[in-house]
PDB file of C-alpha atoms and ligand atoms in Angstrom:
ATOM      1  CA  MET A 187     -20.281 -97.635 -29.559  1.00 42.00           C
ATOM      2  CA  ASN A 188     -16.828 -99.133 -30.372  1.00 51.00           C
ATOM      3  CA  GLU A 189     -16.852-102.785 -29.011  1.00 78.00           C
ATOM      4  CA  GLN A 190     -13.449-103.538 -30.286  1.00 93.00           C
ATOM      5  CA  LYS A 191     -11.246-104.841 -27.480  1.00 98.00           C
ATOM      6  CA  THR A 192      -7.586-103.906 -26.941  1.00 98.00           C
ATOM      7  CA  ILE A 193      -4.679-106.003 -25.818  1.00 99.00           C
ATOM      8  CA  PHE A 194      -1.310-104.616 -24.662  1.00 99.00           C
ATOM      9  CA  ILE A 195       1.712-106.990 -25.054  1.00 99.00           C
ATOM     10  CA  THR A 196       5.342-106.678 -24.073  1.00 99.00           C
ATOM     11  CA  GLY A 197       8.217-108.210 -26.042  1.00 98.00           C
ATOM     12  CA  THR A 198       6.597-108.257 -29.516  1.00 98.00           C
ATOM     13  CA  SER A 199       9.759-108.098 -31.562  1.00 98.00           C
ATOM     14  CA  SER A 200       9.936-111.900 -31.908  1.00 98.00           C
ATOM     15  CA  GLY A 201       8.584-115.299 -30.838  1.00 97.00           C
ATOM     16  CA  LEU A 202       5.367-115.653 -28.825  1.00 98.00           C
ATOM     17  CA  GLY A 203       4.866-111.886 -28.395  1.00 98.00           C
ATOM     18  CA  LYS A 204       4.951-111.212 -32.114  1.00 98.00           C
ATOM     19  CA  LEU A 205       2.632-114.221 -32.879  1.00 98.00           C
ATOM     20  CA  THR A 206       0.192-113.191 -30.247  1.00 98.00           C
ATOM     21  CA  ALA A 207       0.054-109.605 -31.552  1.00 99.00           C
ATOM     22  CA  LYS A 208      -0.580-110.879 -35.072  1.00 98.00           C
ATOM     23  CA  TYR A 209      -3.231-113.393 -34.047  1.00 98.00           C
ATOM     24  CA  PHE A 210      -5.184-110.830 -31.962  1.00 98.00           C
ATOM     25  CA  ALA A 211      -5.051-108.249 -34.692  1.00 98.00           C
ATOM     26  CA  GLU A 212      -6.288-110.813 -37.258  1.00 98.00           C
ATOM     27  CA  ASN A 213      -9.124-111.648 -34.902  1.00 98.00           C
ATOM     28  CA  GLY A 214     -10.414-108.122 -34.674  1.00 98.00           C
ATOM     29  CA  TRP A 215      -8.631-106.766 -31.604  1.00 98.00           C
ATOM     30  CA  ASN A 216      -6.726-103.514 -31.364  1.00 98.00           C
ATOM     31  CA  VAL A 217      -3.126-104.337 -30.331  1.00 99.00           C
ATOM     32  CA  ALA A 218      -0.688-102.143 -28.461  1.00 99.00           C
ATOM     33  CA  ALA A 219       2.520-104.002 -29.445  1.00 99.00           C
ATOM     34  CA  THR A 220       5.549-102.919 -27.376  1.00 99.00           C
ATOM     35  CA  MET A 221       9.239-103.590 -27.969  1.00 98.00           C
ATOM     36  CA  ARG A 222      12.688-102.264 -27.114  1.00 98.00           C
ATOM     37  CA  THR A 223      13.478-101.400 -30.813  1.00 98.00           C
ATOM     38  CA  PRO A 224      10.354-100.281 -32.767  1.00 98.00           C
ATOM     39  CA  GLU A 225      12.685 -98.785 -35.442  1.00 98.00           C
ATOM     40  CA  LYS A 226      13.594-102.362 -36.564  1.00 98.00           C
ATOM     41  CA  GLU A 227      10.039-103.628 -36.854  1.00 98.00           C
ATOM     42  CA  THR A 228       8.803-104.328 -40.399  1.00 97.00           C
ATOM     43  CA  GLU A 229       6.057-106.935 -39.983  1.00 98.00           C
ATOM     44  CA  LEU A 230       3.688-105.561 -37.381  1.00 98.00           C
ATOM     45  CA  THR A 231       3.776-102.175 -38.986  1.00 98.00           C
ATOM     46  CA  ALA A 232       1.615-103.612 -41.831  1.00 98.00           C
ATOM     47  CA  TYR A 233      -1.493-103.932 -39.572  1.00 98.00           C
ATOM     48  CA  ASP A 234      -3.865-101.033 -39.323  1.00 98.00           C
ATOM     49  CA  ASN A 235      -5.052-102.152 -35.893  1.00 98.00           C
ATOM     50  CA  ILE A 236      -1.598-102.648 -34.374  1.00 98.00           C
ATOM     51  CA  ARG A 237       0.156 -99.614 -32.812  1.00 98.00           C
ATOM     52  CA  ILE A 238       3.757 -99.982 -31.820  1.00 98.00           C
ATOM     53  CA  PHE A 239       5.256 -98.435 -28.701  1.00 98.00           C
ATOM     54  CA  LYS A 240       8.835 -98.309 -27.418  1.00 98.00           C
ATOM     55  CA  LEU A 241       9.116-100.209 -24.153  1.00 98.00           C
ATOM     56  CA  ASP A 242      11.896-101.773 -22.252  1.00 98.00           C
ATOM     57  CA  VAL A 243      10.151-103.440 -19.266  1.00 99.00           C
ATOM     58  CA  THR A 244      13.125-102.553 -16.965  1.00 98.00           C
ATOM     59  CA  ASN A 245      12.671 -98.810 -17.600  1.00 98.00           C
ATOM     60  CA  THR A 246       9.820 -97.618 -15.421  1.00 98.00           C
ATOM     61  CA  GLU A 247       9.693 -94.158 -17.131  1.00 98.00           C
ATOM     62  CA  GLN A 248       9.394 -95.880 -20.586  1.00 98.00           C
ATOM     63  CA  VAL A 249       6.740 -98.259 -19.237  1.00 98.00           C
ATOM     64  CA  ARG A 250       4.707 -95.310 -17.862  1.00 98.00           C
ATOM     65  CA  THR A 251       4.969 -93.349 -21.184  1.00 98.00           C
ATOM     66  CA  ALA A 252       3.998 -96.367 -23.368  1.00 98.00           C
ATOM     67  CA  VAL A 253       0.998 -97.210 -21.110  1.00 98.00           C
ATOM     68  CA  GLU A 254      -0.211 -93.538 -21.246  1.00 98.00           C
ATOM     69  CA  GLN A 255       0.240 -93.336 -25.015  1.00 98.00           C
ATOM     70  CA  ALA A 256      -1.616 -96.720 -25.543  1.00 98.00           C
ATOM     71  CA  ILE A 257      -4.500 -95.418 -23.344  1.00 98.00           C
ATOM     72  CA  ASP A 258      -4.572 -92.098 -25.199  1.00 98.00           C
ATOM     73  CA  ILE A 259      -4.942 -93.883 -28.524  1.00 98.00           C
ATOM     74  CA  PHE A 260      -7.191 -96.808 -27.721  1.00 98.00           C
ATOM     75  CA  GLY A 261      -9.168 -95.388 -24.721  1.00 97.00           C
ATOM     76  CA  LYS A 262      -9.452 -98.557 -22.822  1.00 97.00           C
ATOM     77  CA  ILE A 263      -7.069-101.506 -22.570  1.00 98.00           C
ATOM     78  CA  ASP A 264      -8.868-104.781 -21.708  1.00 98.00           C
ATOM     79  CA  VAL A 265      -5.957-107.275 -21.415  1.00 99.00           C
ATOM     80  CA  VAL A 266      -2.247-106.901 -20.734  1.00 99.00           C
ATOM     81  CA  VAL A 267       0.173-109.708 -21.586  1.00 99.00           C
ATOM     82  CA  ASN A 268       3.434-109.763 -19.683  1.00 99.00           C
ATOM     83  CA  ASN A 269       5.439-111.703 -22.219  1.00 98.00           C
ATOM     84  CA  ALA A 270       8.934-110.117 -22.410  1.00 98.00           C
ATOM     85  CA  GLY A 271      11.577-112.327 -20.947  1.00 98.00           C
ATOM     86  CA  MET A 272      15.086-113.724 -21.270  1.00 98.00           C
ATOM     87  CA  GLY A 273      17.275-116.432 -19.785  1.00 98.00           C
ATOM     88  CA  THR A 274      20.578-116.357 -17.895  1.00 98.00           C
ATOM     89  CA  TYR A 275      22.083-119.770 -17.669  1.00 97.00           C
ATOM     90  CA  GLY A 276      25.259-121.215 -16.259  1.00 97.00           C
ATOM     91  CA  ALA A 277      26.821-121.635 -12.816  1.00 98.00           C
ATOM     92  CA  LEU A 278      25.843-119.001 -10.265  1.00 98.00           C
ATOM     93  CA  GLU A 279      29.398-118.620  -9.113  1.00 98.00           C
ATOM     94  CA  LEU A 280      30.410-117.508 -12.616  1.00 98.00           C
ATOM     95  CA  ALA A 281      27.631-114.991 -13.149  1.00 98.00           C
ATOM     96  CA  LYS A 282      28.425-111.298 -13.502  1.00 98.00           C
ATOM     97  CA  GLU A 283      26.761-109.127 -10.932  1.00 98.00           C
ATOM     98  CA  GLU A 284      24.980-107.165 -13.651  1.00 98.00           C
ATOM     99  CA  ASP A 285      23.603-110.360 -15.359  1.00 98.00           C
ATOM    100  CA  ILE A 286      22.079-111.540 -12.038  1.00 98.00           C
ATOM    101  CA  ASP A 287      20.332-108.205 -11.627  1.00 98.00           C
ATOM    102  CA  TRP A 288      19.240-108.102 -15.285  1.00 98.00           C
ATOM    103  CA  GLN A 289      17.691-111.548 -15.054  1.00 98.00           C
ATOM    104  CA  PHE A 290      15.529-110.443 -12.225  1.00 98.00           C
ATOM    105  CA  ALA A 291      14.901-106.965 -13.715  1.00 98.00           C
ATOM    106  CA  VAL A 292      13.463-108.355 -16.938  1.00 98.00           C
ATOM    107  CA  ASN A 293      11.491-111.387 -15.847  1.00 98.00           C
ATOM    108  CA  ALA A 294      10.197-110.281 -12.435  1.00 98.00           C
ATOM    109  CA  ARG A 295      10.655-106.537 -11.972  1.00 98.00           C
ATOM    110  CA  GLY A 296       9.445-105.955 -15.508  1.00 98.00           C
ATOM    111  CA  PRO A 297       5.999-107.383 -14.954  1.00 99.00           C
ATOM    112  CA  ILE A 298       5.855-105.447 -11.651  1.00 99.00           C
ATOM    113  CA  ASN A 299       6.517-102.286 -13.582  1.00 99.00           C
ATOM    114  CA  VAL A 300       3.832-103.041 -16.192  1.00 99.00           C
ATOM    115  CA  ILE A 301       1.254-104.112 -13.668  1.00 99.00           C
ATOM    116  CA  ARG A 302       1.759-101.040 -11.536  1.00 98.00           C
ATOM    117  CA  ALA A 303       1.475 -98.724 -14.512  1.00 98.00           C
ATOM    118  CA  PHE A 304      -1.870-100.320 -15.504  1.00 99.00           C
ATOM    119  CA  LEU A 305      -3.550-100.652 -12.038  1.00 98.00           C
ATOM    120  CA  PRO A 306      -4.989 -97.074 -12.063  1.00 98.00           C
ATOM    121  CA  HIS A 307      -6.534 -97.631 -15.503  1.00 98.00           C
ATOM    122  CA  PHE A 308      -7.992-100.984 -14.563  1.00 98.00           C
ATOM    123  CA  ARG A 309      -9.422 -99.536 -11.353  1.00 98.00           C
ATOM    124  CA  GLU A 310     -10.869 -96.706 -13.311  1.00 98.00           C
ATOM    125  CA  TYR A 311     -12.670 -99.064 -15.703  1.00 97.00           C
ATOM    126  CA  GLY A 312     -13.712-101.491 -13.012  1.00 98.00           C
ATOM    127  CA  GLY A 313     -11.545-104.382 -14.096  1.00 98.00           C
ATOM    128  CA  GLY A 314      -9.058-105.870 -16.513  1.00 98.00           C
ATOM    129  CA  MET A 315      -6.785-108.857 -16.942  1.00 98.00           C
ATOM    130  CA  PHE A 316      -3.046-109.569 -16.704  1.00 99.00           C
ATOM    131  CA  ILE A 317      -1.828-112.657 -18.612  1.00 99.00           C
ATOM    132  CA  ASN A 318       1.637-113.505 -17.578  1.00 98.00           C
ATOM    133  CA  ILE A 319       4.058-115.739 -19.568  1.00 98.00           C
ATOM    134  CA  SER A 320       5.944-117.857 -17.135  1.00 98.00           C
ATOM    135  CA  SER A 321       7.565-121.307 -17.738  1.00 97.00           C
ATOM    136  CA  PHE A 322       7.566-124.857 -16.443  1.00 95.00           C
ATOM    137  CA  MET A 323      10.824-123.463 -14.861  1.00 96.00           C
ATOM    138  CA  GLY A 324       8.622-121.193 -12.690  1.00 97.00           C
ATOM    139  CA  ILE A 325       6.747-124.096 -11.131  1.00 96.00           C
ATOM    140  CA  THR A 326       9.400-126.756 -10.988  1.00 96.00           C
ATOM    141  CA  THR A 327      13.187-127.040 -11.528  1.00 95.00           C
ATOM    142  CA  ALA A 328      14.355-129.289 -14.332  1.00 92.00           C
ATOM    143  CA  VAL A 329      17.838-128.562 -15.501  1.00 92.00           C
ATOM    144  CA  PRO A 330      21.122-127.779 -13.710  1.00 95.00           C
ATOM    145  CA  LEU A 331      22.659-124.259 -14.292  1.00 97.00           C
ATOM    146  CA  GLY A 332      19.161-122.707 -14.610  1.00 97.00           C
ATOM    147  CA  SER A 333      18.850-121.417 -11.104  1.00 98.00           C
ATOM    148  CA  LEU A 334      18.850-117.690 -12.021  1.00 98.00           C
ATOM    149  CA  TYR A 335      16.059-118.272 -14.589  1.00 98.00           C
ATOM    150  CA  ASN A 336      14.195-120.489 -12.126  1.00 98.00           C
ATOM    151  CA  MET A 337      14.521-117.688  -9.571  1.00 98.00           C
ATOM    152  CA  SER A 338      13.083-115.125 -11.929  1.00 98.00           C
ATOM    153  CA  LYS A 339      10.121-117.247 -12.999  1.00 98.00           C
ATOM    154  CA  PHE A 340       9.442-118.543  -9.449  1.00 98.00           C
ATOM    155  CA  ALA A 341       9.413-114.844  -8.439  1.00 98.00           C
ATOM    156  CA  LEU A 342       6.852-114.078 -11.171  1.00 98.00           C
ATOM    157  CA  GLU A 343       4.675-116.973  -9.977  1.00 98.00           C
ATOM    158  CA  GLY A 344       4.767-115.762  -6.350  1.00 98.00           C
ATOM    159  CA  LEU A 345       4.016-112.205  -7.518  1.00 98.00           C
ATOM    160  CA  ILE A 346       0.971-113.240  -9.589  1.00 98.00           C
ATOM    161  CA  GLU A 347      -0.442-115.685  -7.023  1.00 98.00           C
ATOM    162  CA  GLY A 348       0.108-113.217  -4.267  1.00 98.00           C
ATOM    163  CA  LEU A 349      -1.674-110.459  -6.230  1.00 98.00           C
ATOM    164  CA  TYR A 350      -4.709-112.563  -6.629  1.00 97.00           C
ATOM    165  CA  TYR A 351      -5.950-111.665  -3.201  1.00 97.00           C
ATOM    166  CA  GLU A 352      -5.644-107.927  -3.522  1.00 98.00           C
ATOM    167  CA  LEU A 353      -6.891-107.626  -7.121  1.00 98.00           C
ATOM    168  CA  LYS A 354      -9.817-110.065  -7.104  1.00 98.00           C
ATOM    169  CA  PRO A 355     -12.061-107.622  -5.109  1.00 98.00           C
ATOM    170  CA  LEU A 356     -11.310-105.005  -7.884  1.00 98.00           C
ATOM    171  CA  ASN A 357     -12.390-107.439 -10.703  1.00 98.00           C
ATOM    172  CA  ILE A 358      -8.810-107.484 -11.971  1.00 98.00           C
ATOM    173  CA  GLU A 359      -7.954-111.024 -13.099  1.00 98.00           C
ATOM    174  CA  LEU A 360      -4.499-112.699 -13.217  1.00 98.00           C
ATOM    175  CA  ARG A 361      -3.508-115.674 -15.330  1.00 98.00           C
ATOM    176  CA  LEU A 362      -0.302-117.641 -15.743  1.00 98.00           C
ATOM    177  CA  ILE A 363       0.963-119.452 -18.767  1.00 98.00           C
ATOM    178  CA  GLU A 364       3.549-122.195 -18.017  1.00 97.00           C
ATOM    179  CA  GLN A 365       5.111-122.802 -21.432  1.00 93.00           C
ATOM    180  CA  GLY A 366       7.803-125.332 -22.114  1.00 89.00           C
ATOM    181  CA  GLY A 367      10.127-124.782 -25.083  1.00 88.00           C
ATOM    182  CA  SER A 368       8.254-123.703 -28.173  1.00 91.00           C
ATOM    183  CA  LYS A 369       9.254-123.356 -31.864  1.00 92.00           C
ATOM    184  CA  GLY A 370       9.988-120.139 -33.706  1.00 93.00           C
ATOM    185  CA  ASN A 371      11.502-117.835 -31.129  1.00 94.00           C
ATOM    186  CA  SER A 372      14.790-116.152 -30.238  1.00 94.00           C
ATOM    187  CA  PHE A 373      14.965-117.455 -26.698  1.00 94.00           C
ATOM    188  CA  ARG A 374      17.910-119.941 -27.058  1.00 91.00           C
ATOM    189  CA  GLU A 375      19.945-117.478 -29.190  1.00 93.00           C
ATOM    190  CA  SER A 376      19.579-114.712 -26.625  1.00 95.00           C
ATOM    191  CA  ILE A 377      20.572-116.704 -23.616  1.00 96.00           C
ATOM    192  CA  VAL A 378      23.371-115.054 -21.544  1.00 97.00           C
ATOM    193  CA  TRP A 379      25.812-117.779 -20.428  1.00 97.00           C
ATOM    194  CA  ASN A 380      27.806-117.392 -17.191  1.00 97.00           C
ATOM    195  CA  THR A 381      31.374-118.324 -17.919  1.00 95.00           C
ATOM    196  CA  HIS A 382      34.815-117.752 -16.404  1.00 95.00           C
ATOM    197  CA  PRO A 383      38.069-118.550 -18.197  1.00 93.00           C
ATOM    198  CA  GLU A 384      39.847-119.844 -15.078  1.00 96.00           C
ATOM    199  CA  ILE A 385      37.115-121.762 -13.271  1.00 97.00           C
ATOM    200  CA  THR A 386      36.583-125.225 -14.820  1.00 96.00           C
ATOM    201  CA  ALA A 387      34.566-126.874 -12.073  1.00 97.00           C
ATOM    202  CA  TYR A 388      31.338-126.432 -13.920  1.00 97.00           C
ATOM    203  CA  ASP A 389      32.622-127.175 -17.441  1.00 96.00           C
ATOM    204  CA  GLU A 390      31.367-130.671 -17.722  1.00 95.00           C
ATOM    205  CA  LEU A 391      27.889-129.911 -16.693  1.00 95.00           C
ATOM    206  CA  THR A 392      27.827-126.732 -18.779  1.00 95.00           C
ATOM    207  CA  SER A 393      28.931-128.645 -21.910  1.00 94.00           C
ATOM    208  CA  LYS A 394      26.238-131.273 -21.340  1.00 93.00           C
ATOM    209  CA  LEU A 395      23.562-128.658 -20.929  1.00 93.00           C
ATOM    210  CA  ARG A 396      24.702-126.599 -23.946  1.00 93.00           C
ATOM    211  CA  ALA A 397      24.866-129.734 -26.177  1.00 92.00           C
ATOM    212  CA  ILE A 398      21.324-130.792 -25.011  1.00 89.00           C
ATOM    213  CA  MET A 399      20.014-127.288 -25.852  1.00 88.00           C
ATOM    214  CA  ALA A 400      21.887-127.060 -29.135  1.00 87.00           C
ATOM    215  CA  ASN A 401      20.655-130.508 -30.275  1.00 87.00           C
ATOM    216  CA  ALA A 402      17.092-130.156 -29.099  1.00 81.00           C
ATOM    217  CA  ASP A 403      14.982-131.645 -31.780  1.00 81.00           C
ATOM    218  CA  GLU A 404      12.478-128.993 -33.072  1.00 82.00           C
ATOM    219  CA  SER A 405       9.892-131.789 -33.078  1.00 81.00           C
ATOM    220  CA  GLN A 406      10.097-131.952 -29.288  1.00 82.00           C
ATOM    221  CA  LEU A 407       9.252-128.259 -29.003  1.00 90.00           C
ATOM    222  CA  ASP A 408       5.646-127.081 -28.656  1.00 91.00           C
ATOM    223  CA  ASP A 409       3.661-125.387 -31.370  1.00 94.00           C
ATOM    224  CA  PRO A 410       3.487-121.753 -30.225  1.00 96.00           C
ATOM    225  CA  MET A 411       0.005-121.485 -31.725  1.00 97.00           C
ATOM    226  CA  GLU A 412      -1.081-123.773 -28.942  1.00 97.00           C
ATOM    227  CA  ILE A 413       0.047-121.042 -26.464  1.00 98.00           C
ATOM    228  CA  VAL A 414      -1.520-118.205 -28.477  1.00 98.00           C
ATOM    229  CA  ASN A 415      -4.828-120.028 -28.609  1.00 98.00           C
ATOM    230  CA  VAL A 416      -4.806-120.448 -24.759  1.00 98.00           C
ATOM    231  CA  ILE A 417      -3.997-116.677 -24.352  1.00 98.00           C
ATOM    232  CA  HIS A 418      -6.918-115.918 -26.682  1.00 98.00           C
ATOM    233  CA  SER A 419      -9.412-118.127 -24.815  1.00 98.00           C
ATOM    234  CA  LEU A 420      -8.263-116.540 -21.516  1.00 98.00           C
ATOM    235  CA  ALA A 421      -8.537-112.985 -22.952  1.00 98.00           C
ATOM    236  CA  THR A 422     -12.023-113.766 -24.233  1.00 98.00           C
ATOM    237  CA  ARG A 423     -12.974-115.470 -21.000  1.00 98.00           C
ATOM    238  CA  GLU A 424     -13.877-118.744 -22.763  1.00 98.00           C
ATOM    239  CA  THR A 425     -11.669-120.285 -20.100  1.00 98.00           C
ATOM    240  CA  ASN A 426     -10.725-118.958 -16.696  1.00 97.00           C
ATOM    241  CA  GLN A 427      -7.965-121.299 -15.501  1.00 98.00           C
ATOM    242  CA  PHE A 428      -5.461-119.494 -13.250  1.00 98.00           C
ATOM    243  CA  ARG A 429      -2.387-121.682 -14.112  1.00 97.00           C
ATOM    244  CA  ASN A 430      -2.212-122.981 -17.675  1.00 98.00           C
ATOM    245  CA  VAL A 431       0.558-125.583 -18.236  1.00 97.00           C
ATOM    246  CA  ILE A 432       1.036-125.936 -22.075  1.00 96.00           C
ATOM    247  CA  GLY A 433       2.779-128.602 -24.036  1.00 92.00           C
ATOM    248  CA  ALA A 434       4.122-132.073 -23.549  1.00 90.00           C
ATOM    249  CA  THR A 435       7.299-131.279 -21.599  1.00 88.00           C
ATOM    250  CA  GLY A 436       5.607-129.003 -19.044  1.00 91.00           C
ATOM    251  CA  ASN A 437       2.828-131.414 -18.470  1.00 94.00           C
ATOM    252  CA  GLN A 438       5.145-134.349 -18.115  1.00 93.00           C
ATOM    253  CA  LEU A 439       7.342-132.544 -15.638  1.00 94.00           C
ATOM    254  CA  MET A 440       4.385-131.362 -13.600  1.00 94.00           C
ATOM    255  CA  GLN A 441       3.071-134.928 -13.509  1.00 95.00           C
ATOM    256  CA  MET A 442       6.382-136.104 -12.261  1.00 96.00           C
ATOM    257  CA  ARG A 443       6.819-133.259  -9.766  1.00 95.00           C
ATOM    258  CA  HIS A 444       3.533-134.025  -8.157  1.00 95.00           C
ATOM    259  CA  SER A 445       3.733-137.852  -8.216  1.00 97.00           C
ATOM    260  CA  MET A 446       6.931-138.219  -6.116  1.00 97.00           C
ATOM    261  CA  PRO A 447       8.744-136.577  -3.180  1.00 98.00           C
ATOM    262  CA  ILE A 448      10.881-133.620  -4.184  1.00 97.00           C
ATOM    263  CA  GLU A 449      14.143-135.437  -3.388  1.00 97.00           C
ATOM    264  CA  GLU A 450      13.254-138.209  -5.807  1.00 97.00           C
ATOM    265  CA  TYR A 451      12.117-135.772  -8.449  1.00 97.00           C
ATOM    266  CA  MET A 452      15.384-133.804  -8.309  1.00 97.00           C
ATOM    267  CA  GLU A 453      17.477-136.980  -8.441  1.00 96.00           C
ATOM    268  CA  ALA A 454      15.498-138.116 -11.468  1.00 95.00           C
ATOM    269  CA  MET A 455      16.235-134.821 -13.146  1.00 94.00           C
ATOM    270  CA  ARG A 456      19.859-134.911 -12.214  1.00 94.00           C
ATOM    271  CA  SER A 457      20.256-138.395 -13.649  1.00 93.00           C
ATOM    272  CA  TYR A 458      19.881-136.943 -17.204  1.00 88.00           C
ATOM    273  CA  PHE A 459      23.046-134.947 -16.655  1.00 89.00           C
TER     274      PHE A 459
HETATM  275  N1  NAP B 732      11.263-120.188 -25.813  1.00 90.05           N
HETATM  276  C1  NAP B 732      11.278-120.950 -24.692  1.00 90.05           C
HETATM  277  O1  NAP B 732      11.941-121.949 -24.653  1.00 90.05           O
HETATM  278  C2  NAP B 732      10.532-120.488 -23.463  1.00 90.05           C
HETATM  279  C3  NAP B 732      10.224-121.495 -22.464  1.00 90.05           C
HETATM  280  C4  NAP B 732       9.478-121.044 -21.353  1.00 90.05           C
HETATM  281  C5  NAP B 732       9.158-119.748 -21.198  1.00 90.05           C
HETATM  282  N2  NAP B 732       9.420-118.831 -22.099  1.00 90.05           N
HETATM  283  C6  NAP B 732       9.065-117.406 -21.929  1.00 90.05           C
HETATM  284  O2  NAP B 732       8.197-116.994 -22.970  1.00 90.05           O
HETATM  285  C7  NAP B 732       8.278-115.610 -23.139  1.00 90.05           C
HETATM  286  C8  NAP B 732       8.462-115.261 -24.639  1.00 90.05           C
HETATM  287  O3  NAP B 732       9.759-115.679 -25.048  1.00 90.05           O
HETATM  288  P1  NAP B 732       9.879-116.367 -26.539  1.00 90.05           P
HETATM  289  O4  NAP B 732       9.948-117.832 -26.360  1.00 90.05           O
HETATM  290  O5  NAP B 732       8.928-115.815 -27.428  1.00 90.05           O
HETATM  291  O6  NAP B 732      11.421-115.842 -26.836  1.00 90.05           O
HETATM  292  P2  NAP B 732      11.963-114.626 -27.626  1.00 90.05           P
HETATM  293  O7  NAP B 732      11.720-114.786 -29.107  1.00 90.05           O
HETATM  294  O8  NAP B 732      13.350-114.465 -27.196  1.00 90.05           O
HETATM  295  O9  NAP B 732      11.082-113.349 -27.083  1.00 90.05           O
HETATM  296  C9  NAP B 732      11.445-112.635 -26.035  1.00 90.05           C
HETATM  297  C10 NAP B 732      10.940-111.241 -26.105  1.00 90.05           C
HETATM  298  O10 NAP B 732      11.228-110.505 -24.981  1.00 90.05           O
HETATM  299  C11 NAP B 732      11.798-109.299 -25.288  1.00 90.05           C
HETATM  300  N3  NAP B 732      12.620-108.658 -24.296  1.00 90.05           N
HETATM  301  C12 NAP B 732      13.749-109.125 -23.746  1.00 90.05           C
HETATM  302  N4  NAP B 732      14.245-108.276 -22.801  1.00 90.05           N
HETATM  303  C13 NAP B 732      13.329-107.211 -22.799  1.00 90.05           C
HETATM  304  C14 NAP B 732      13.241-105.970 -22.051  1.00 90.05           C
HETATM  305  N5  NAP B 732      14.168-105.683 -21.156  1.00 90.05           N
HETATM  306  N6  NAP B 732      12.137-105.190 -22.360  1.00 90.05           N
HETATM  307  C15 NAP B 732      11.292-105.506 -23.268  1.00 90.05           C
HETATM  308  N7  NAP B 732      11.300-106.666 -24.020  1.00 90.05           N
HETATM  309  C16 NAP B 732      12.307-107.453 -23.785  1.00 90.05           C
HETATM  310  C17 NAP B 732      12.612-109.614 -26.598  1.00 90.05           C
HETATM  311  O11 NAP B 732      12.910-108.404 -27.295  1.00 90.05           O
HETATM  312  P3  NAP B 732      14.359-108.019 -27.918  1.00 90.05           P
HETATM  313  O12 NAP B 732      14.200-108.352 -29.356  1.00 90.05           O
HETATM  314  O13 NAP B 732      14.425-106.572 -27.681  1.00 90.05           O
HETATM  315  O14 NAP B 732      15.454-108.750 -27.233  1.00 90.05           O
HETATM  316  C18 NAP B 732      11.676-110.513 -27.324  1.00 90.05           C
HETATM  317  O15 NAP B 732      10.752-109.745 -28.043  1.00 90.05           O
HETATM  318  C19 NAP B 732       9.420-115.142 -22.225  1.00 90.05           C
HETATM  319  O16 NAP B 732       8.886-114.607 -21.002  1.00 90.05           O
HETATM  320  C20 NAP B 732      10.198-116.383 -21.952  1.00 90.05           C
HETATM  321  O17 NAP B 732      10.787-116.364 -20.707  1.00 90.05           O
HETATM  322  C21 NAP B 732      10.131-119.197 -23.281  1.00 90.05           C
END
């Protein structure tokens, strides 16, 4: 009997998703690696136990097809990682309507699409696990002009915590990873910035935030392998923590957030800007 386990991951074209796909493949798992543009992939194609599927998490038809194809090939999927995500930053007033919708569509509606596509399969096999990549921006606020990203990750947190009650009786587990900034990904480069040529009211704050992000010292960013190791220990059930805060920034912010009233916390955050 084939005991090899299978993991299905979204957003494996770069960063954490790609690293997770490689690590699990190198540790004996089958990997269904999904991405928007498989035709561009050159690295994951080198692994015999990785199969690549086209999947934009906002496209329910594509999600359904990729999930069906992965199940056809691997038979059973044990763990699903909702990793795909992006950030829209800048003043809400300046945001384009489509960028507001897209932020929600990718970071919150995307995991809903993937989870709904997998639930029949997990029910059929009597269980499964969804590991969801959130952010410290999903459990606390920290920077100005990040409200849309906060909104999307807070929504993800509410979704996953809320689902606990309906999926626990079906032996379907849910986990959250609260990562801070980590090294070696495309997140900062792919941020969509809200701007407007005639509205200058937010310019000062925007410039400060952009400078902080641009000058962020790589040494302050977390090692993504730390996150991959936590994903692995959750997938193999070595640990079973529901919310996993990873890295110095996230832990420091959570400690602050819980040690003082919210008003004090928000003023402390604002004082950096
Ligand atoms: N890096 C950070 O500072 C940070 C901090 C906290 C949380 N996170 C979260 O960590 C997760 C992984 O991000 P990362 O740090 O590894 O950054 P990344 O390198 O930018 O990876 C994001 C991945 O998501 C994919 N993606 C974006 N939109 C998609 C869509 N509509 N459908 C399918 N895939 C899509 C991207 O694919 P394309 O190549 O097609 O764009 C890319 O593979 C995200 O959920 C992010 O929100 C990141």
